[in-house]
PDB file of C-alpha atoms and ligand atoms in Angstrom:
ATOM      1  CA  UNK N   1      47.666 133.082 102.120  1.00  0.00           C
ATOM      2  CA  UNK N   2      46.234 129.572 102.186  1.00  0.00           C
ATOM      3  CA  UNK N   3      48.806 126.773 102.122  1.00  0.00           C
ATOM      4  CA  UNK N   4      46.374 124.439 100.313  1.00  0.00           C
ATOM      5  CA  UNK N   5      43.686 125.284  97.775  1.00  0.00           C
ATOM      6  CA  UNK N   6      41.462 122.587  96.332  1.00  0.00           C
ATOM      7  CA  UNK N   7      39.415 124.202  93.600  1.00  0.00           C
ATOM      8  CA  UNK N   8      36.501 122.596  91.776  1.00  0.00           C
ATOM      9  CA  UNK N   9      38.008 119.111  91.772  1.00  0.00           C
ATOM     10  CA  UNK N  10      36.126 116.416  89.896  1.00  0.00           C
ATOM     11  CA  UNK N  11      37.303 112.852  89.381  1.00  0.00           C
ATOM     12  CA  UNK N  12      35.847 110.165  87.177  1.00  0.00           C
ATOM     13  CA  UNK N  13      37.122 106.629  86.683  1.00  0.00           C
ATOM     14  CA  UNK N  14      36.534 104.658  83.493  1.00  0.00           C
ATOM     15  CA  UNK N  15      35.596 101.074  84.216  1.00  0.00           C
ATOM     16  CA  UNK N  16      34.192  98.197  82.149  1.00  0.00           C
ATOM     17  CA  UNK N  17      30.766  99.032  83.561  1.00  0.00           C
ATOM     18  CA  UNK N  18      31.059 102.640  82.419  1.00  0.00           C
ATOM     19  CA  UNK N  19      32.034 105.861  84.108  1.00  0.00           C
ATOM     20  CA  UNK N  20      32.248 106.187  87.897  1.00  0.00           C
ATOM     21  CA  UNK N  21      32.133 109.728  89.252  1.00  0.00           C
ATOM     22  CA  UNK N  22      34.122 109.673  92.497  1.00  0.00           C
ATOM     23  CA  UNK N  23      34.377 113.387  93.335  1.00  0.00           C
ATOM     24  CA  UNK N  24      32.259 116.321  92.248  1.00  0.00           C
ATOM     25  CA  UNK N  25      33.129 119.993  92.637  1.00  0.00           C
ATOM     26  CA  UNK N  26      35.312 119.665  95.739  1.00  0.00           C
ATOM     27  CA  UNK N  27      36.458 123.104  96.908  1.00  0.00           C
ATOM     28  CA  UNK N  28      38.114 124.024 100.189  1.00  0.00           C
ATOM     29  CA  UNK N  29      41.277 125.624 101.502  1.00  0.00           C
ATOM     30  CA  UNK N  30      43.519 125.278 104.526  1.00  0.00           C
ATOM     31  CA  UNK N  31      45.696 127.804 106.338  1.00  0.00           C
ATOM     32  CA  UNK N  32      49.120 126.902 107.637  1.00  0.00           C
ATOM     33  CA  UNK N  33      48.816 124.882 110.849  1.00  0.00           C
ATOM     34  CA  UNK N  34      45.188 123.827 110.286  1.00  0.00           C
ATOM     35  CA  UNK N  35      44.181 120.257 111.089  1.00  0.00           C
ATOM     36  CA  UNK N  36      41.117 119.129 109.118  1.00  0.00           C
ATOM     37  CA  UNK N  37      39.407 115.750 109.247  1.00  0.00           C
ATOM     38  CA  UNK N  38      37.531 114.241 106.321  1.00  0.00           C
ATOM     39  CA  UNK N  39      34.700 111.763 106.907  1.00  0.00           C
ATOM     40  CA  UNK N  40      32.485 110.060 104.369  1.00  0.00           C
ATOM     41  CA  UNK N  41      30.930 106.702 103.560  1.00  0.00           C
ATOM     42  CA  UNK N  42      33.213 103.895 102.452  1.00  0.00           C
ATOM     43  CA  UNK N  43      34.006 104.135  98.728  1.00  0.00           C
ATOM     44  CA  UNK N  44      32.904 107.775  98.374  1.00  0.00           C
ATOM     45  CA  UNK N  45      36.278 109.042  97.182  1.00  0.00           C
ATOM     46  CA  UNK N  46      38.320 109.978 100.272  1.00  0.00           C
ATOM     47  CA  UNK N  47      41.528 108.230  99.201  1.00  0.00           C
ATOM     48  CA  UNK N  48      41.021 109.580  95.691  1.00  0.00           C
ATOM     49  CA  UNK N  49      40.958 113.108  97.103  1.00  0.00           C
ATOM     50  CA  UNK N  50      44.237 112.562  98.984  1.00  0.00           C
ATOM     51  CA  UNK N  51      45.904 111.097  95.865  1.00  0.00           C
ATOM     52  CA  UNK N  52      44.896 114.202  93.909  1.00  0.00           C
ATOM     53  CA  UNK N  53      46.291 116.521  96.607  1.00  0.00           C
ATOM     54  CA  UNK N  54      49.511 114.477  96.692  1.00  0.00           C
ATOM     55  CA  UNK N  55      49.753 114.786  92.915  1.00  0.00           C
ATOM     56  CA  UNK N  56      49.877 111.048  92.262  1.00  0.00           C
ATOM     57  CA  UNK N  57      46.515 111.263  90.445  1.00  0.00           C
ATOM     58  CA  UNK N  58      45.611 114.120  88.183  1.00  0.00           C
ATOM     59  CA  UNK N  59      42.013 115.335  88.535  1.00  0.00           C
ATOM     60  CA  UNK N  60      39.535 115.109  85.646  1.00  0.00           C
ATOM     61  CA  UNK N  61      38.697 118.762  86.301  1.00  0.00           C
ATOM     62  CA  UNK N  62      39.706 121.439  88.768  1.00  0.00           C
ATOM     63  CA  UNK N  63      43.067 122.023  90.378  1.00  0.00           C
ATOM     64  CA  UNK N  64      45.101 121.873  93.568  1.00  0.00           C
ATOM     65  CA  UNK N  65      47.623 124.501  94.621  1.00  0.00           C
ATOM     66  CA  UNK N  66      50.071 124.127  97.484  1.00  0.00           C
ATOM     67  CA  UNK N  67      51.955 127.198  98.706  1.00  0.00           C
ATOM     68  CA  UNK N  68      50.883 129.020  95.561  1.00  0.00           C
ATOM     69  CA  UNK N  69      52.110 126.349  93.130  1.00  0.00           C
ATOM     70  CA  UNK N  70      49.771 124.228  91.026  1.00  0.00           C
ATOM     71  CA  UNK N  71      50.249 120.513  91.695  1.00  0.00           C
ATOM     72  CA  UNK N  72      51.130 118.812  88.426  1.00  0.00           C
ATOM     73  CA  UNK N  73      52.831 115.605  89.518  1.00  0.00           C
ATOM     74  CA  UNK N  74      53.932 113.883  92.741  1.00  0.00           C
ATOM     75  CA  UNK N  75      54.363 116.825  95.087  1.00  0.00           C
ATOM     76  CA  UNK N  76      57.507 117.221  97.218  1.00  0.00           C
ATOM     77  CA  UNK N  77      55.405 119.320  99.624  1.00  0.00           C
ATOM     78  CA  UNK N  78      53.449 116.298 100.829  1.00  0.00           C
ATOM     79  CA  UNK N  79      54.038 113.773 103.601  1.00  0.00           C
ATOM     80  CA  UNK N  80      51.810 110.698 103.613  1.00  0.00           C
ATOM     81  CA  UNK N  81      50.859 108.457 106.515  1.00  0.00           C
ATOM     82  CA  UNK N  82      49.033 105.246 105.755  1.00  0.00           C
ATOM     83  CA  UNK N  83      47.530 102.337 107.651  1.00  0.00           C
ATOM     84  CA  UNK N  84      50.661 100.226 107.223  1.00  0.00           C
ATOM     85  CA  UNK N  85      53.660 101.934 108.784  1.00  0.00           C
ATOM     86  CA  UNK N  86      55.905 100.682 105.929  1.00  0.00           C
ATOM     87  CA  UNK N  87      58.955 100.555 108.184  1.00  0.00           C
ATOM     88  CA  UNK N  88      61.714  98.387 106.686  1.00  0.00           C
ATOM     89  CA  UNK N  89      62.661  95.559 109.030  1.00  0.00           C
ATOM     90  CA  UNK N  90      66.285  95.322 107.857  1.00  0.00           C
ATOM     91  CA  UNK N  91      66.903  98.961 108.740  1.00  0.00           C
ATOM     92  CA  UNK N  92      67.155 100.387 112.245  1.00  0.00           C
ATOM     93  CA  UNK N  93      64.622 102.976 113.413  1.00  0.00           C
ATOM     94  CA  UNK N  94      67.116 105.768 112.765  1.00  0.00           C
ATOM     95  CA  UNK N  95      67.894 104.402 109.294  1.00  0.00           C
ATOM     96  CA  UNK N  96      64.156 104.191 108.623  1.00  0.00           C
ATOM     97  CA  UNK N  97      63.655 107.778 109.743  1.00  0.00           C
ATOM     98  CA  UNK N  98      66.481 108.918 107.436  1.00  0.00           C
ATOM     99  CA  UNK N  99      65.068 106.990 104.463  1.00  0.00           C
ATOM    100  CA  UNK N 100      62.789 109.770 103.197  1.00  0.00           C
ATOM    101  CA  UNK N 101      65.705 112.219 103.242  1.00  0.00           C
ATOM    102  CA  UNK N 102      67.895 109.718 101.380  1.00  0.00           C
ATOM    103  CA  UNK N 103      65.272 109.196  98.684  1.00  0.00           C
ATOM    104  CA  UNK N 104      64.970 112.956  98.219  1.00  0.00           C
ATOM    105  CA  UNK N 105      68.760 113.456  98.229  1.00  0.00           C
ATOM    106  CA  UNK N 106      68.406 115.730 101.237  1.00  0.00           C
ATOM    107  CA  UNK N 107      70.655 113.887 103.670  1.00  0.00           C
ATOM    108  CA  UNK N 108      72.511 117.024 104.772  1.00  0.00           C
ATOM    109  CA  UNK N 109      74.001 117.399 108.279  1.00  0.00           C
ATOM    110  CA  UNK N 110      71.212 119.894 109.145  1.00  0.00           C
ATOM    111  CA  UNK N 111      68.460 117.515 108.069  1.00  0.00           C
ATOM    112  CA  UNK N 112      70.130 114.621 109.938  1.00  0.00           C
ATOM    113  CA  UNK N 113      70.250 116.799 113.058  1.00  0.00           C
ATOM    114  CA  UNK N 114      66.593 117.598 112.607  1.00  0.00           C
ATOM    115  CA  UNK N 115      65.735 113.880 112.383  1.00  0.00           C
ATOM    116  CA  UNK N 116      67.800 113.086 115.488  1.00  0.00           C
ATOM    117  CA  UNK N 117      66.165 115.960 117.317  1.00  0.00           C
ATOM    118  CA  UNK N 118      62.706 114.601 116.450  1.00  0.00           C
ATOM    119  CA  UNK N 119      63.707 111.102 117.634  1.00  0.00           C
ATOM    120  CA  UNK N 120      64.931 112.571 120.896  1.00  0.00           C
ATOM    121  CA  UNK N 121      61.995 114.949 121.490  1.00  0.00           C
ATOM    122  CA  UNK N 122      59.471 112.197 120.956  1.00  0.00           C
ATOM    123  CA  UNK N 123      61.124 109.536 123.073  1.00  0.00           C
ATOM    124  CA  UNK N 124      62.589 107.306 120.399  1.00  0.00           C
ATOM    125  CA  UNK N 125      66.315 108.009 120.713  1.00  0.00           C
ATOM    126  CA  UNK N 126      66.643 104.955 122.975  1.00  0.00           C
ATOM    127  CA  UNK N 127      65.283 102.856 120.104  1.00  0.00           C
ATOM    128  CA  UNK N 128      67.295 104.507 117.324  1.00  0.00           C
ATOM    129  CA  UNK N 129      69.377 101.372 116.820  1.00  0.00           C
ATOM    130  CA  UNK N 130      66.504  98.905 117.276  1.00  0.00           C
ATOM    131  CA  UNK N 131      64.686  97.267 114.412  1.00  0.00           C
ATOM    132  CA  UNK N 132      60.945  97.804 113.826  1.00  0.00           C
ATOM    133  CA  UNK N 133      59.901  94.370 115.157  1.00  0.00           C
ATOM    134  CA  UNK N 134      61.385  95.289 118.544  1.00  0.00           C
ATOM    135  CA  UNK N 135      58.887  98.163 118.930  1.00  0.00           C
ATOM    136  CA  UNK N 136      55.230  98.133 119.986  1.00  0.00           C
ATOM    137  CA  UNK N 137      52.560  98.981 117.403  1.00  0.00           C
ATOM    138  CA  UNK N 138      52.145 102.431 118.906  1.00  0.00           C
ATOM    139  CA  UNK N 139      55.857 103.198 118.817  1.00  0.00           C
ATOM    140  CA  UNK N 140      56.086 102.005 115.235  1.00  0.00           C
ATOM    141  CA  UNK N 141      53.416 104.506 114.233  1.00  0.00           C
ATOM    142  CA  UNK N 142      55.288 107.222 116.077  1.00  0.00           C
ATOM    143  CA  UNK N 143      58.483 106.270 114.199  1.00  0.00           C
ATOM    144  CA  UNK N 144      56.552 106.319 110.908  1.00  0.00           C
ATOM    145  CA  UNK N 145      55.258 109.808 111.717  1.00  0.00           C
ATOM    146  CA  UNK N 146      58.743 111.058 112.559  1.00  0.00           C
ATOM    147  CA  UNK N 147      60.061 109.616 109.304  1.00  0.00           C
ATOM    148  CA  UNK N 148      57.348 111.540 107.450  1.00  0.00           C
ATOM    149  CA  UNK N 149      58.030 114.772 109.361  1.00  0.00           C
ATOM    150  CA  UNK N 150      61.812 114.483 108.936  1.00  0.00           C
ATOM    151  CA  UNK N 151      61.520 115.759 105.343  1.00  0.00           C
ATOM    152  CA  UNK N 152      59.655 118.813 106.645  1.00  0.00           C
ATOM    153  CA  UNK N 153      56.531 118.523 104.464  1.00  0.00           C
ATOM    154  CA  UNK N 154      54.162 121.483 104.056  1.00  0.00           C
ATOM    155  CA  UNK N 155      51.136 119.243 104.375  1.00  0.00           C
ATOM    156  CA  UNK N 156      50.702 115.909 106.097  1.00  0.00           C
ATOM    157  CA  UNK N 157      48.042 113.577 104.689  1.00  0.00           C
ATOM    158  CA  UNK N 158      46.759 110.736 106.856  1.00  0.00           C
ATOM    159  CA  UNK N 159      44.630 108.025 105.232  1.00  0.00           C
ATOM    160  CA  UNK N 160      42.911 105.807 107.820  1.00  0.00           C
ATOM    161  CA  UNK N 161      46.340 105.769 109.453  1.00  0.00           C
ATOM    162  CA  UNK N 162      45.200 104.148 112.715  1.00  0.00           C
ATOM    163  CA  UNK N 163      42.648 101.616 111.514  1.00  0.00           C
ATOM    164  CA  UNK N 164      44.972  98.606 111.726  1.00  0.00           C
ATOM    165  CA  UNK N 165      45.524  99.153 115.463  1.00  0.00           C
ATOM    166  CA  UNK N 166      43.495  97.629 118.274  1.00  0.00           C
ATOM    167  CA  UNK N 167      41.201 100.021 120.122  1.00  0.00           C
ATOM    168  CA  UNK N 168      43.422 100.716 123.135  1.00  0.00           C
ATOM    169  CA  UNK N 169      46.550 101.275 121.028  1.00  0.00           C
ATOM    170  CA  UNK N 170      44.534 103.408 118.655  1.00  0.00           C
ATOM    171  CA  UNK N 171      43.540 105.786 121.445  1.00  0.00           C
ATOM    172  CA  UNK N 172      47.140 106.043 122.616  1.00  0.00           C
ATOM    173  CA  UNK N 173      48.544 106.578 119.122  1.00  0.00           C
ATOM    174  CA  UNK N 174      45.915 109.211 118.368  1.00  0.00           C
ATOM    175  CA  UNK N 175      46.970 111.072 121.512  1.00  0.00           C
ATOM    176  CA  UNK N 176      50.613 110.798 120.522  1.00  0.00           C
ATOM    177  CA  UNK N 177      50.204 111.778 116.888  1.00  0.00           C
ATOM    178  CA  UNK N 178      47.959 114.717 117.772  1.00  0.00           C
ATOM    179  CA  UNK N 179      50.510 116.097 120.229  1.00  0.00           C
ATOM    180  CA  UNK N 180      53.390 115.796 117.764  1.00  0.00           C
ATOM    181  CA  UNK N 181      51.459 117.360 114.879  1.00  0.00           C
ATOM    182  CA  UNK N 182      50.380 120.305 117.032  1.00  0.00           C
ATOM    183  CA  UNK N 183      53.776 120.826 118.605  1.00  0.00           C
ATOM    184  CA  UNK N 184      55.491 120.789 115.204  1.00  0.00           C
ATOM    185  CA  UNK N 185      52.710 123.059 113.819  1.00  0.00           C
ATOM    186  CA  UNK N 186      52.168 120.778 110.848  1.00  0.00           C
ATOM    187  CA  UNK N 187      49.242 121.382 108.486  1.00  0.00           C
ATOM    188  CA  UNK N 188      47.356 118.082 108.427  1.00  0.00           C
ATOM    189  CA  UNK N 189      44.452 116.584 106.507  1.00  0.00           C
ATOM    190  CA  UNK N 190      43.211 113.313 107.966  1.00  0.00           C
ATOM    191  CA  UNK N 191      40.782 110.882 106.366  1.00  0.00           C
ATOM    192  CA  UNK N 192      38.968 108.581 108.769  1.00  0.00           C
ATOM    193  CA  UNK N 193      35.726 106.633 108.885  1.00  0.00           C
ATOM    194  CA  UNK N 194      35.717 106.998 112.667  1.00  0.00           C
ATOM    195  CA  UNK N 195      33.400 109.895 113.607  1.00  0.00           C
ATOM    196  CA  UNK N 196      34.763 110.355 117.174  1.00  0.00           C
ATOM    197  CA  UNK N 197      38.324 110.466 115.830  1.00  0.00           C
ATOM    198  CA  UNK N 198      37.364 113.114 113.258  1.00  0.00           C
ATOM    199  CA  UNK N 199      35.842 115.300 116.001  1.00  0.00           C
ATOM    200  CA  UNK N 200      38.619 114.827 118.543  1.00  0.00           C
ATOM    201  CA  UNK N 201      41.434 115.721 116.193  1.00  0.00           C
ATOM    202  CA  UNK N 202      40.053 118.265 113.738  1.00  0.00           C
ATOM    203  CA  UNK N 203      39.718 122.043 113.830  1.00  0.00           C
ATOM    204  CA  UNK N 204      37.027 121.306 111.268  1.00  0.00           C
ATOM    205  CA  UNK N 205      35.405 118.194 109.826  1.00  0.00           C
ATOM    206  CA  UNK N 206      34.756 118.031 106.081  1.00  0.00           C
ATOM    207  CA  UNK N 207      31.711 115.817 105.631  1.00  0.00           C
ATOM    208  CA  UNK N 208      31.474 114.076 102.267  1.00  0.00           C
ATOM    209  CA  UNK N 209      28.315 112.576 100.791  1.00  0.00           C
ATOM    210  CA  UNK N 210      27.872 109.177  99.164  1.00  0.00           C
ATOM    211  CA  UNK N 211      29.515 108.849  95.742  1.00  0.00           C
ATOM    212  CA  UNK N 212      29.715 111.025  93.727  1.00  0.00           C
ATOM    213  CA  UNK N 213      31.146 112.764  96.763  1.00  0.00           C
ATOM    214  CA  UNK N 214      30.344 116.420  97.263  1.00  0.00           C
ATOM    215  CA  UNK N 215      31.131 118.377 100.423  1.00  0.00           C
ATOM    216  CA  UNK N 216      27.935 118.343 102.444  1.00  0.00           C
ATOM    217  CA  UNK N 217      29.374 120.606 105.076  1.00  0.00           C
ATOM    218  CA  UNK N 218      32.601 121.841 106.616  1.00  0.00           C
ATOM    219  CA  UNK N 219      31.856 121.792 110.315  1.00  0.00           C
ATOM    220  CA  UNK N 220      34.101 123.915 112.582  1.00  0.00           C
ATOM    221  CA  UNK N 221      34.974 122.152 115.841  1.00  0.00           C
ATOM    222  CA  UNK N 222      35.656 123.927 119.073  1.00  0.00           C
ATOM    223  CA  UNK N 223      36.166 122.571 122.570  1.00  0.00           C
ATOM    224  CA  UNK N 224      36.333 124.750 125.621  1.00  0.00           C
ATOM    225  CA  UNK N 225      39.601 123.294 126.900  1.00  0.00           C
ATOM    226  CA  UNK N 226      42.769 125.058 128.098  1.00  0.00           C
ATOM    227  CA  UNK N 227      44.897 122.340 126.491  1.00  0.00           C
ATOM    228  CA  UNK N 228      43.207 120.227 123.873  1.00  0.00           C
ATOM    229  CA  UNK N 229      43.877 116.515 123.505  1.00  0.00           C
ATOM    230  CA  UNK N 230      41.790 113.885 121.701  1.00  0.00           C
ATOM    231  CA  UNK N 231      40.997 111.985 124.910  1.00  0.00           C
ATOM    232  CA  UNK N 232      39.909 115.122 126.766  1.00  0.00           C
ATOM    233  CA  UNK N 233      37.635 116.057 123.849  1.00  0.00           C
ATOM    234  CA  UNK N 234      35.808 112.740 124.162  1.00  0.00           C
ATOM    235  CA  UNK N 235      34.547 113.644 127.625  1.00  0.00           C
ATOM    236  CA  UNK N 236      33.568 117.244 126.803  1.00  0.00           C
ATOM    237  CA  UNK N 237      29.872 118.220 126.773  1.00  0.00           C
ATOM    238  CA  UNK N 238      30.189 119.530 123.160  1.00  0.00           C
ATOM    239  CA  UNK N 239      31.207 116.090 121.878  1.00  0.00           C
ATOM    240  CA  UNK N 240      27.763 114.453 121.704  1.00  0.00           C
ATOM    241  CA  UNK N 241      26.302 117.352 119.724  1.00  0.00           C
ATOM    242  CA  UNK N 242      29.038 117.163 117.096  1.00  0.00           C
ATOM    243  CA  UNK N 243      28.649 113.394 116.892  1.00  0.00           C
ATOM    244  CA  UNK N 244      24.917 113.408 116.247  1.00  0.00           C
ATOM    245  CA  UNK N 245      25.265 116.278 113.763  1.00  0.00           C
ATOM    246  CA  UNK N 246      27.853 114.393 111.668  1.00  0.00           C
ATOM    247  CA  UNK N 247      25.913 111.141 111.987  1.00  0.00           C
ATOM    248  CA  UNK N 248      22.838 112.838 110.545  1.00  0.00           C
ATOM    249  CA  UNK N 249      24.792 114.584 107.787  1.00  0.00           C
ATOM    250  CA  UNK N 250      26.327 111.287 106.736  1.00  0.00           C
ATOM    251  CA  UNK N 251      22.821 109.911 106.397  1.00  0.00           C
ATOM    252  CA  UNK N 252      23.605 106.905 108.567  1.00  0.00           C
ATOM    253  CA  UNK N 253      19.966 106.714 109.637  1.00  0.00           C
ATOM    254  CA  UNK N 254      18.923 106.396 105.963  1.00  0.00           C
ATOM    255  CA  UNK N 255      21.438 103.626 105.294  1.00  0.00           C
ATOM    256  CA  UNK N 256      20.097 101.618 108.217  1.00  0.00           C
ATOM    257  CA  UNK N 257      16.446 101.912 107.256  1.00  0.00           C
ATOM    258  CA  UNK N 258      17.025 100.741 103.676  1.00  0.00           C
TER     259      UNK N 258
HETATM  260  P1  ADP M 301      37.277 105.765  99.886  1.00  0.00           P
HETATM  261  O1  ADP M 301      38.698 106.019 100.176  1.00  0.00           O
HETATM  262  O2  ADP M 301      36.357 106.874 100.298  1.00  0.00           O
HETATM  263  O3  ADP M 301      36.790 104.460 100.444  1.00  0.00           O
HETATM  264  P2  ADP M 301      38.183 105.647  97.093  1.00  0.00           P
HETATM  265  O4  ADP M 301      38.680 107.003  96.848  1.00  0.00           O
HETATM  266  O5  ADP M 301      39.188 104.577  97.340  1.00  0.00           O
HETATM  267  O6  ADP M 301      37.088 105.681  98.282  1.00  0.00           O
HETATM  268  O7  ADP M 301      37.282 105.201  95.851  1.00  0.00           O
HETATM  269  C1  ADP M 301      36.159 105.945  95.394  1.00  0.00           C
HETATM  270  C2  ADP M 301      35.441 105.206  94.282  1.00  0.00           C
HETATM  271  O8  ADP M 301      36.255 105.157  93.121  1.00  0.00           O
HETATM  272  C3  ADP M 301      35.103 103.762  94.634  1.00  0.00           C
HETATM  273  O9  ADP M 301      33.853 103.470  94.084  1.00  0.00           O
HETATM  274  C4  ADP M 301      36.188 102.965  93.957  1.00  0.00           C
HETATM  275  O10 ADP M 301      35.714 101.700  93.593  1.00  0.00           O
HETATM  276  C5  ADP M 301      36.475 103.815  92.731  1.00  0.00           C
HETATM  277  N1  ADP M 301      37.898 103.703  92.324  1.00  0.00           N
HETATM  278  C6  ADP M 301      38.967 104.006  93.085  1.00  0.00           C
HETATM  279  N2  ADP M 301      40.111 103.821  92.396  1.00  0.00           N
HETATM  280  C7  ADP M 301      39.743 103.389  91.163  1.00  0.00           C
HETATM  281  C8  ADP M 301      40.471 103.023  89.967  1.00  0.00           C
HETATM  282  N3  ADP M 301      41.802 103.082  89.928  1.00  0.00           N
HETATM  283  N4  ADP M 301      39.752 102.613  88.894  1.00  0.00           N
HETATM  284  C9  ADP M 301      38.401 102.569  88.932  1.00  0.00           C
HETATM  285  N5  ADP M 301      37.664 102.896  90.004  1.00  0.00           N
HETATM  286  C10 ADP M 301      38.314 103.303  91.116  1.00  0.00           C
HETATM  287 MG1   MG M 302      40.123 104.927 101.275  1.00  0.00          MG
END
């Protein structure tokens, strides 16, 4: 059974200028453990789609089901990772990681153990008592990911999560986040405007059109690698073909000749 079903989702916004159609007839599903990327032009409705899946925005038409349940309000099944890591400076890294559990009233000994185990597995136990400003940008993102995973979400949503980082850090964090998500077998849906990132991380790339966004294509991605990692994918022969395919689908050539 699919863990996520997005079925015929449409979203319109009422503005002073009239009605804006952001999403039109968006339908796709994900199996447990899938990692999908979503690319599309700026302003096409990517963040809107994630808000609908998270249940913080209710769609104008269509519906979302997670693990067989229709989403009808902010969903406890969702973990969200954004551009800002939103770590609280007055709390230590461990206290930050436990925050999500506290807010959900799930601070049981088992869940605390799970959080400590994640900190240890991913090399942050030495920083458990440090404050966020004492960590590098890359480590902060790792801590933010562990905080999100500590509540054991069914689906992880990432919205341009790495775009505030400089290029070098971004490559490192991508490597890190990819490894953790795969090792923990998390189902993840990642929005990015970075075509290489979408290819290197996804099992499939959902390509959205200009607004009103429809799915132009869901492109399966496969690299002939014994152990996949985003950096290794970048130097694979398949990479260039995927890149030019997505570039064409996004209609980048049309935008430039306008
Ligand atoms: P993306 O994340 O792909 O850049 P968004 O989902 O943020 O796009 O927005 C899609 C479109 O919907 C944009 O044209 C944006 O201006 C519009 N929009 C987003 N949120 C609102 C809102 N709360 N009210 C009115 N229009 C909105
Ligand atoms: Mg956005």
